[in-house]
Amino acid sequence: MAGALEGMFVLALEQAVAAPYCTSRLADAGARVVKIERPEGDFARGYDAAVKGQASYFVWLNRGKESLVADIKNVDDAALLHRMLAKADVFVQNLMPGAAARAGFGSAELRKLYPKLICVDISGYGADGPYAQRKSYDMLVQAETGLASITGSADAPARVGVSVCDIAAGMYAHQAVLEALIRRGRTGEGATIEVSLFDGMADWMAVPLLHFDYAGKAPTRVGLKHPSVAPYSAFASADGAAILISIQNDREWRDFCAGVLGETSLPQFATNILRVTNRTALDAHIAAFFAKHTRADLVSLLDSAKIAFGEVNDVARFSAHPQLRRVAVETPAGPVALPAPPPIVDGVRDRPLRPVPALGQHNAALRAEFG
């Protein structure tokens, strides 16, 4: 399948996770993405050595790109980047606050020089406000936005186990670039896009924030339970499996009672509000039933009653999950299997991914092309 963005040229002055997430998705869609790296490389190359001696985040987020080592403070390298920008459609950067502008690559200046260019600035807190100049990383923003305060058990706040603030910002940037490309197709004008980790997670935190602002109380940490829906939590089977069930409405509750528990709905649990209010008794009632039945029996009962449920897997079981789709990508250390990226378009389930570059792999070719 031909990529929808074939022919588009993206220059990425990027590091870590948020911007590379955005540009990796542009590359997946066929765009040519040139990644500018310091002589020591994107510091994400050194996060770990889990994937055949390579960093897991870097392998995941940098497939399909060309790597150019350049120093934006060097006059000759800066001139090279400007020659590239003159032909680029999109410029993405997530350097520390103010660094790109100080080096002559601020969006305001670039838009004057290249009016059709779509400039994307990804930062921790945005271009203005009291936190604008703060350095920031994913877990810091998880803490600042209150996400950590509603994550974890009742005992202590916790980090969400993946870099959700970075990923959310990358998704919003990708979405905004696609919108800007559509608009440019109509008007011929470029765009200046600002995305911050804080704003992205603030949007994701809308429901807890609305609870606090309008009901006077934010959801509390309840571990592997839903704060406002019950039963929506995990229960142990007789043979030690943890099965998470989700009852979204009163009709499903009645179906669960009849088809799984084999009883009529008890009055004190008849509505979701009552079930949440009486959650302790409700959970004890369900836990007692689950503890008498094996995983296989419970799965059969839940399937037959058309109740939504999931098993609480570890990563080892996820790795062997029958629903997991993988696609191979070449790396400097050999092929690696990645999760096949969504979405599925026109039935194409496993879109081929282009290779992950070695540091500076394309130096000679790019310097010759744009010299």
Short mmCIF file of C-alpha atoms in Angstrom, two decimals:
data_model
loop_
_atom_site.label_atom_id
_atom_site.label_comp_id
_atom_site.label_asym_id
_atom_site.label_seq_id
_atom_site.Cartn_x
_atom_site.Cartn_y
_atom_site.Cartn_z
CA MET A 1 0.00 0.00 0.00
CA ALA A 2 1.42 3.37 -1.01
CA GLY A 3 1.86 5.64 1.99
CA ALA A 4 -0.52 8.58 2.16
CA LEU A 5 2.41 10.91 2.95
CA GLU A 6 4.81 9.74 0.24
CA GLY A 7 6.61 12.76 -1.19
CA MET A 8 6.43 14.68 2.11
CA PHE A 9 9.75 15.72 3.65
CA VAL A 10 10.07 16.03 7.42
CA LEU A 11 13.10 17.43 9.23
CA ALA A 12 13.23 16.42 12.89
CA LEU A 13 15.46 18.07 15.47
CA GLU A 14 14.32 15.63 18.09
CA GLN A 15 15.22 13.54 21.09
CA ALA A 16 13.70 11.15 23.63
CA VAL A 17 10.06 10.14 23.05
CA ALA A 18 7.40 12.76 22.23
CA ALA A 19 8.74 14.17 18.95
CA PRO A 20 10.13 10.80 17.76
CA TYR A 21 6.68 9.28 18.33
CA CYS A 22 5.11 11.91 16.05
CA THR A 23 7.72 11.58 13.31
CA SER A 24 7.75 7.78 13.42
CA ARG A 25 4.06 7.81 12.52
CA LEU A 26 4.70 10.26 9.69
CA ALA A 27 7.44 7.92 8.47
CA ASP A 28 5.09 4.93 8.71
CA ALA A 29 2.73 6.79 6.36
CA GLY A 30 5.48 7.21 3.78
CA ALA A 31 7.00 10.58 4.65
CA ARG A 32 10.74 11.00 4.33
CA VAL A 33 12.00 11.81 7.83
CA VAL A 34 15.54 13.05 8.42
CA LYS A 35 16.49 12.91 12.09
CA ILE A 36 19.17 15.36 13.25
CA GLU A 37 21.33 13.93 16.03
CA ARG A 38 24.18 15.22 18.15
CA PRO A 39 27.58 13.54 17.69
CA GLU A 40 26.76 11.38 20.72
CA GLY A 41 23.30 10.64 19.30
CA ASP A 42 19.77 11.05 20.58
CA PHE A 43 20.13 10.35 24.30
CA ALA A 44 17.31 7.81 23.98
CA ARG A 45 19.87 5.57 22.26
CA GLY A 46 21.37 5.10 25.72
CA TYR A 47 18.23 4.45 27.76
CA ASP A 48 18.86 0.71 27.87
CA ALA A 49 20.41 -2.11 25.84
CA ALA A 50 17.45 -4.47 25.91
CA VAL A 51 16.98 -5.03 22.17
CA LYS A 52 20.06 -6.81 20.85
CA GLY A 53 22.22 -4.22 22.59
CA GLN A 54 20.02 -1.32 21.46
CA ALA A 55 17.61 0.87 23.40
CA SER A 56 13.99 -0.27 23.33
CA TYR A 57 12.50 3.23 23.05
CA PHE A 58 14.87 4.16 20.22
CA VAL A 59 14.12 1.04 18.19
CA TRP A 60 10.37 1.53 18.67
CA LEU A 61 10.26 5.22 17.72
CA ASN A 62 12.87 5.70 15.02
CA ARG A 63 12.06 3.19 12.32
CA GLY A 64 11.89 4.58 8.81
CA LYS A 65 14.15 7.58 9.44
CA GLU A 66 17.49 8.79 8.10
CA SER A 67 20.09 9.81 10.69
CA LEU A 68 22.24 12.89 10.14
CA VAL A 69 24.80 13.96 12.74
CA ALA A 70 24.97 17.76 12.83
CA ASP A 71 25.71 20.56 15.29
CA ILE A 72 23.12 23.33 15.02
CA LYS A 73 25.62 25.75 16.58
CA ASN A 74 28.11 25.11 13.79
CA VAL A 75 27.76 27.67 10.97
CA ASP A 76 28.21 25.14 8.17
CA ASP A 77 25.84 22.60 9.71
CA ALA A 78 23.24 25.28 10.38
CA ALA A 79 23.46 26.34 6.73
CA LEU A 80 23.00 22.71 5.69
CA LEU A 81 19.85 22.44 7.79
CA HIS A 82 18.46 25.61 6.26
CA ARG A 83 19.02 24.19 2.78
CA MET A 84 17.03 21.17 3.90
CA LEU A 85 14.31 23.34 5.43
CA ALA A 86 13.90 25.15 2.13
CA LYS A 87 12.67 21.85 0.69
CA ALA A 88 10.90 20.51 3.79
CA ASP A 89 7.17 20.28 4.42
CA VAL A 90 7.35 19.79 8.18
CA PHE A 91 9.88 20.71 10.87
CA VAL A 92 9.54 19.09 14.31
CA GLN A 93 11.65 19.94 17.35
CA ASN A 94 11.53 19.14 21.05
CA LEU A 95 14.80 20.56 22.34
CA MET A 96 15.00 22.19 25.75
CA PRO A 97 12.99 25.42 26.10
CA GLY A 98 14.41 28.18 23.90
CA ALA A 99 17.29 26.10 22.50
CA ALA A 100 15.98 25.92 18.92
CA ALA A 101 15.20 29.64 18.79
CA ARG A 102 18.63 30.60 20.16
CA ALA A 103 20.24 28.57 17.38
CA GLY A 104 18.15 30.28 14.69
CA PHE A 105 15.54 27.54 14.34
CA GLY A 106 12.63 29.11 16.17
CA SER A 107 9.23 28.72 14.54
CA ALA A 108 8.60 32.46 14.18
CA GLU A 109 11.83 32.96 12.22
CA LEU A 110 11.38 29.81 10.13
CA ARG A 111 7.83 30.72 9.14
CA LYS A 112 9.09 34.07 7.80
CA LEU A 113 11.78 32.33 5.77
CA TYR A 114 9.62 29.41 4.61
CA PRO A 115 5.92 30.42 4.63
CA LYS A 116 4.68 26.97 3.56
CA LEU A 117 6.58 25.16 6.30
CA ILE A 118 4.66 23.45 9.09
CA CYS A 119 6.62 24.00 12.30
CA VAL A 120 5.97 21.85 15.37
CA ASP A 121 7.32 22.77 18.79
CA ILE A 122 6.92 20.13 21.49
CA SER A 123 7.73 21.16 25.05
CA GLY A 124 6.96 20.28 28.63
CA TYR A 125 4.68 23.19 29.52
CA GLY A 126 4.22 25.29 26.39
CA ALA A 127 5.74 28.50 25.09
CA ASP A 128 4.34 30.82 27.76
CA GLY A 129 3.17 30.77 31.37
CA PRO A 130 5.20 30.51 34.59
CA TYR A 131 6.50 27.01 33.81
CA ALA A 132 7.49 27.66 30.18
CA GLN A 133 11.26 27.55 30.80
CA ARG A 134 11.24 24.48 33.01
CA LYS A 135 12.93 21.32 31.89
CA SER A 136 10.44 18.50 32.04
CA TYR A 137 10.17 14.78 31.46
CA ASP A 138 7.33 12.32 31.40
CA MET A 139 7.12 11.29 35.05
CA LEU A 140 7.48 14.90 36.22
CA VAL A 141 4.40 15.81 34.19
CA GLN A 142 2.57 12.74 35.47
CA ALA A 143 3.17 14.17 38.94
CA GLU A 144 2.35 17.82 38.07
CA THR A 145 -0.96 17.02 36.36
CA GLY A 146 -2.26 14.90 39.22
CA LEU A 147 -2.13 11.70 37.18
CA ALA A 148 0.15 10.04 39.74
CA SER A 149 -2.25 11.01 42.52
CA ILE A 150 -5.03 8.87 41.04
CA THR A 151 -2.75 6.01 39.95
CA GLY A 152 -1.64 3.16 42.18
CA SER A 153 -3.01 1.61 45.34
CA ALA A 154 -4.51 3.41 48.31
CA ASP A 155 -1.08 3.36 49.95
CA ALA A 156 0.88 5.55 47.54
CA PRO A 157 0.74 7.36 44.19
CA ALA A 158 2.42 5.66 41.25
CA ARG A 159 3.81 6.28 37.79
CA VAL A 160 1.77 4.89 34.94
CA GLY A 161 3.96 2.06 33.64
CA VAL A 162 4.59 3.59 30.20
CA SER A 163 5.46 7.17 29.19
CA VAL A 164 1.89 8.34 28.65
CA CYS A 165 2.61 12.08 28.77
CA ASP A 166 5.26 11.78 26.07
CA ILE A 167 3.12 9.48 23.97
CA ALA A 168 0.04 11.71 24.30
CA ALA A 169 2.05 14.75 23.19
CA GLY A 170 3.42 12.81 20.22
CA MET A 171 -0.09 11.74 19.24
CA TYR A 172 -1.44 15.29 19.47
CA ALA A 173 1.49 16.57 17.40
CA HIS A 174 0.89 13.92 14.74
CA GLN A 175 -2.81 14.80 14.63
CA ALA A 176 -2.04 18.51 14.33
CA VAL A 177 0.47 17.95 11.51
CA LEU A 178 -2.11 16.02 9.49
CA GLU A 179 -4.67 18.80 10.02
CA ALA A 180 -2.10 21.41 9.00
CA LEU A 181 -1.24 19.48 5.83
CA ILE A 182 -4.92 19.36 4.89
CA ARG A 183 -5.26 23.11 5.52
CA ARG A 184 -2.11 23.87 3.54
CA GLY A 185 -3.55 21.90 0.63
CA ARG A 186 -6.48 24.30 0.66
CA THR A 187 -4.75 27.60 1.44
CA GLY A 188 -1.08 27.12 0.56
CA GLU A 189 -0.11 28.36 4.03
CA GLY A 190 2.09 26.61 6.56
CA ALA A 191 1.38 26.52 10.28
CA THR A 192 2.98 26.94 13.67
CA ILE A 193 1.96 24.15 16.04
CA GLU A 194 2.66 24.09 19.77
CA VAL A 195 2.13 20.91 21.78
CA SER A 196 3.08 20.37 25.40
CA LEU A 197 3.21 17.30 27.58
CA PHE A 198 1.27 19.19 30.24
CA ASP A 199 -1.59 20.22 27.93
CA GLY A 200 -1.85 16.74 26.47
CA MET A 201 -2.18 15.11 29.88
CA ALA A 202 -4.50 17.88 31.10
CA ASP A 203 -6.90 16.79 28.36
CA TRP A 204 -6.60 13.16 29.44
CA MET A 205 -7.25 14.24 33.05
CA ALA A 206 -10.55 15.95 32.15
CA VAL A 207 -12.81 13.49 34.01
CA PRO A 208 -10.97 13.60 37.37
CA LEU A 209 -10.72 17.39 37.03
CA LEU A 210 -14.44 17.74 36.34
CA HIS A 211 -15.19 15.57 39.37
CA PHE A 212 -13.11 17.89 41.54
CA ASP A 213 -14.33 21.17 40.05
CA TYR A 214 -18.03 20.35 40.02
CA ALA A 215 -18.55 17.58 42.58
CA GLY A 216 -15.93 18.75 45.05
CA LYS A 217 -13.94 15.52 45.15
CA ALA A 218 -11.44 13.90 42.81
CA PRO A 219 -11.40 10.11 42.38
CA THR A 220 -9.24 8.32 44.90
CA ARG A 221 -6.63 5.67 44.16
CA VAL A 222 -8.33 2.29 44.09
CA GLY A 223 -5.71 0.08 42.46
CA LEU A 224 -7.08 -2.20 39.77
CA LYS A 225 -10.61 -0.92 40.14
CA HIS A 226 -12.68 1.77 38.49
CA PRO A 227 -13.44 4.69 40.82
CA SER A 228 -16.97 5.33 39.50
CA VAL A 229 -18.15 2.01 38.03
CA ALA A 230 -18.76 -1.26 39.91
CA PRO A 231 -18.11 -4.09 39.61
CA TYR A 232 -15.11 -3.15 37.51
CA SER A 233 -12.20 -4.90 39.18
CA ALA A 234 -10.26 -8.15 39.36
CA PHE A 235 -11.22 -11.27 41.27
CA ALA A 236 -9.22 -14.44 41.91
CA SER A 237 -10.35 -17.82 40.63
CA ALA A 238 -9.98 -21.07 42.59
CA ASP A 239 -6.79 -21.87 40.67
CA GLY A 240 -5.19 -18.47 41.18
CA ALA A 241 -6.02 -16.62 37.97
CA ALA A 242 -6.95 -12.93 38.23
CA ILE A 243 -9.95 -12.07 36.07
CA LEU A 244 -11.03 -8.48 35.59
CA ILE A 245 -14.74 -7.97 34.94
CA SER A 246 -16.50 -4.84 33.73
CA ILE A 247 -20.19 -4.14 34.24
CA GLN A 248 -21.09 -0.89 32.47
CA ASN A 249 -24.82 -0.63 33.12
CA ASP A 250 -27.70 -2.11 35.10
CA ARG A 251 -28.80 -4.43 32.28
CA GLU A 252 -25.32 -5.98 32.21
CA TRP A 253 -25.46 -6.35 35.99
CA ARG A 254 -28.70 -8.32 35.74
CA ASP A 255 -27.17 -10.48 32.98
CA PHE A 256 -24.12 -11.08 35.17
CA CYS A 257 -26.27 -12.10 38.12
CA ALA A 258 -28.41 -14.47 36.07
CA GLY A 259 -25.76 -15.88 33.73
CA VAL A 260 -22.72 -16.04 35.99
CA LEU A 261 -23.71 -15.87 39.66
CA GLY A 262 -26.96 -17.77 39.07
CA GLU A 263 -29.08 -15.45 41.18
CA THR A 264 -31.36 -12.46 40.88
CA SER A 265 -30.05 -8.94 41.31
CA LEU A 266 -29.93 -8.00 44.98
CA PRO A 267 -31.72 -4.71 45.82
CA GLN A 268 -28.66 -3.13 47.43
CA PHE A 269 -26.75 -3.61 44.15
CA ALA A 270 -29.52 -2.76 41.67
CA THR A 271 -27.95 0.41 40.23
CA ASN A 272 -24.39 1.49 39.57
CA ILE A 273 -24.64 4.22 42.20
CA LEU A 274 -25.72 1.63 44.77
CA ARG A 275 -23.01 -0.76 43.66
CA VAL A 276 -20.31 1.90 44.05
CA THR A 277 -21.73 2.95 47.44
CA ASN A 278 -21.76 -0.67 48.62
CA ARG A 279 -18.58 -1.68 46.81
CA THR A 280 -17.01 -3.50 49.77
CA ALA A 281 -20.00 -5.83 50.18
CA LEU A 282 -20.37 -6.20 46.41
CA ASP A 283 -16.73 -7.17 45.89
CA ALA A 284 -16.86 -9.65 48.76
CA HIS A 285 -19.97 -11.26 47.28
CA ILE A 286 -18.39 -11.69 43.84
CA ALA A 287 -15.01 -12.73 45.25
CA ALA A 288 -16.60 -15.55 47.21
CA PHE A 289 -18.23 -16.90 44.04
CA PHE A 290 -15.06 -16.62 41.92
CA ALA A 291 -12.98 -18.37 44.61
CA LYS A 292 -15.10 -21.52 44.16
CA HIS A 293 -14.60 -21.80 40.40
CA THR A 294 -11.62 -22.40 38.12
CA ARG A 295 -10.39 -19.96 35.54
CA ALA A 296 -11.73 -22.14 32.72
CA ASP A 297 -15.20 -22.35 34.30
CA LEU A 298 -15.36 -18.59 34.89
CA VAL A 299 -14.22 -17.79 31.34
CA SER A 300 -16.95 -20.08 30.01
CA LEU A 301 -19.63 -18.49 32.20
CA LEU A 302 -18.57 -14.94 31.37
CA ASP A 303 -18.39 -15.67 27.64
CA SER A 304 -21.81 -17.30 27.65
CA ALA A 305 -23.38 -14.37 29.50
CA LYS A 306 -21.62 -11.89 27.15
CA ILE A 307 -19.93 -10.13 30.06
CA ALA A 308 -16.84 -8.04 29.29
CA PHE A 309 -13.78 -9.42 31.04
CA GLY A 310 -10.04 -9.72 30.70
CA GLU A 311 -7.32 -11.74 32.33
CA VAL A 312 -4.71 -9.79 34.29
CA ASN A 313 -1.64 -10.79 32.29
CA ASP A 314 1.99 -10.04 32.91
CA VAL A 315 4.22 -9.01 30.01
CA ALA A 316 5.27 -12.62 29.44
CA ARG A 317 1.66 -13.64 28.80
CA PHE A 318 1.07 -10.51 26.71
CA SER A 319 4.05 -11.49 24.56
CA ALA A 320 2.30 -14.78 23.77
CA HIS A 321 -1.18 -13.24 23.43
CA PRO A 322 -3.12 -14.71 20.49
CA GLN A 323 -4.43 -11.25 19.53
CA LEU A 324 -1.00 -9.58 19.38
CA ARG A 325 0.11 -8.69 15.85
CA ARG A 326 3.81 -8.17 15.18
CA VAL A 327 5.78 -6.80 12.27
CA ALA A 328 9.51 -7.10 11.60
CA VAL A 329 11.78 -4.06 11.40
CA GLU A 330 15.45 -4.08 10.48
CA THR A 331 17.90 -2.49 12.94
CA PRO A 332 21.68 -2.12 12.92
CA ALA A 333 21.83 -5.22 15.16
CA GLY A 334 19.42 -7.33 13.09
CA PRO A 335 15.65 -7.76 12.71
CA VAL A 336 13.33 -7.00 15.62
CA ALA A 337 9.62 -7.77 16.02
CA LEU A 338 7.52 -4.73 16.98
CA PRO A 339 3.80 -4.53 17.66
CA ALA A 340 2.09 -3.88 14.33
CA PRO A 341 1.07 -0.20 14.39
CA PRO A 342 -2.61 0.69 14.17
CA PRO A 343 -4.81 1.42 12.33
CA ILE A 344 -5.68 -1.26 9.79
CA VAL A 345 -6.54 0.55 6.52
CA ASP A 346 -8.27 -1.14 3.59
CA GLY A 347 -7.55 -4.52 5.13
CA VAL A 348 -3.77 -3.99 5.27
CA ARG A 349 -3.01 -5.40 8.70
CA ASP A 350 0.77 -5.38 8.89
CA ARG A 351 2.15 -2.38 7.02
CA PRO A 352 5.89 -2.88 6.36
CA LEU A 353 8.18 -0.73 8.50
CA ARG A 354 11.40 0.78 7.19
CA PRO A 355 14.70 0.24 9.05
CA VAL A 356 15.95 1.89 12.24
CA PRO A 357 19.08 3.93 11.39
CA ALA A 358 22.52 3.67 12.91
CA LEU A 359 23.87 6.93 14.29
CA GLY A 360 24.95 9.10 11.35
CA GLN A 361 24.19 6.35 8.86
CA HIS A 362 23.08 8.83 6.20
CA ASN A 363 25.65 11.57 6.79
CA ALA A 364 27.49 11.27 3.48
CA ALA A 365 24.38 10.85 1.33
CA LEU A 366 22.50 13.76 2.92
CA ARG A 367 25.48 16.12 2.88
CA ALA A 368 26.00 15.32 -0.78
CA GLU A 369 22.30 15.74 -1.62
CA PHE A 370 21.90 19.06 0.16
CA GLY A 371 25.46 20.36 -0.21
#
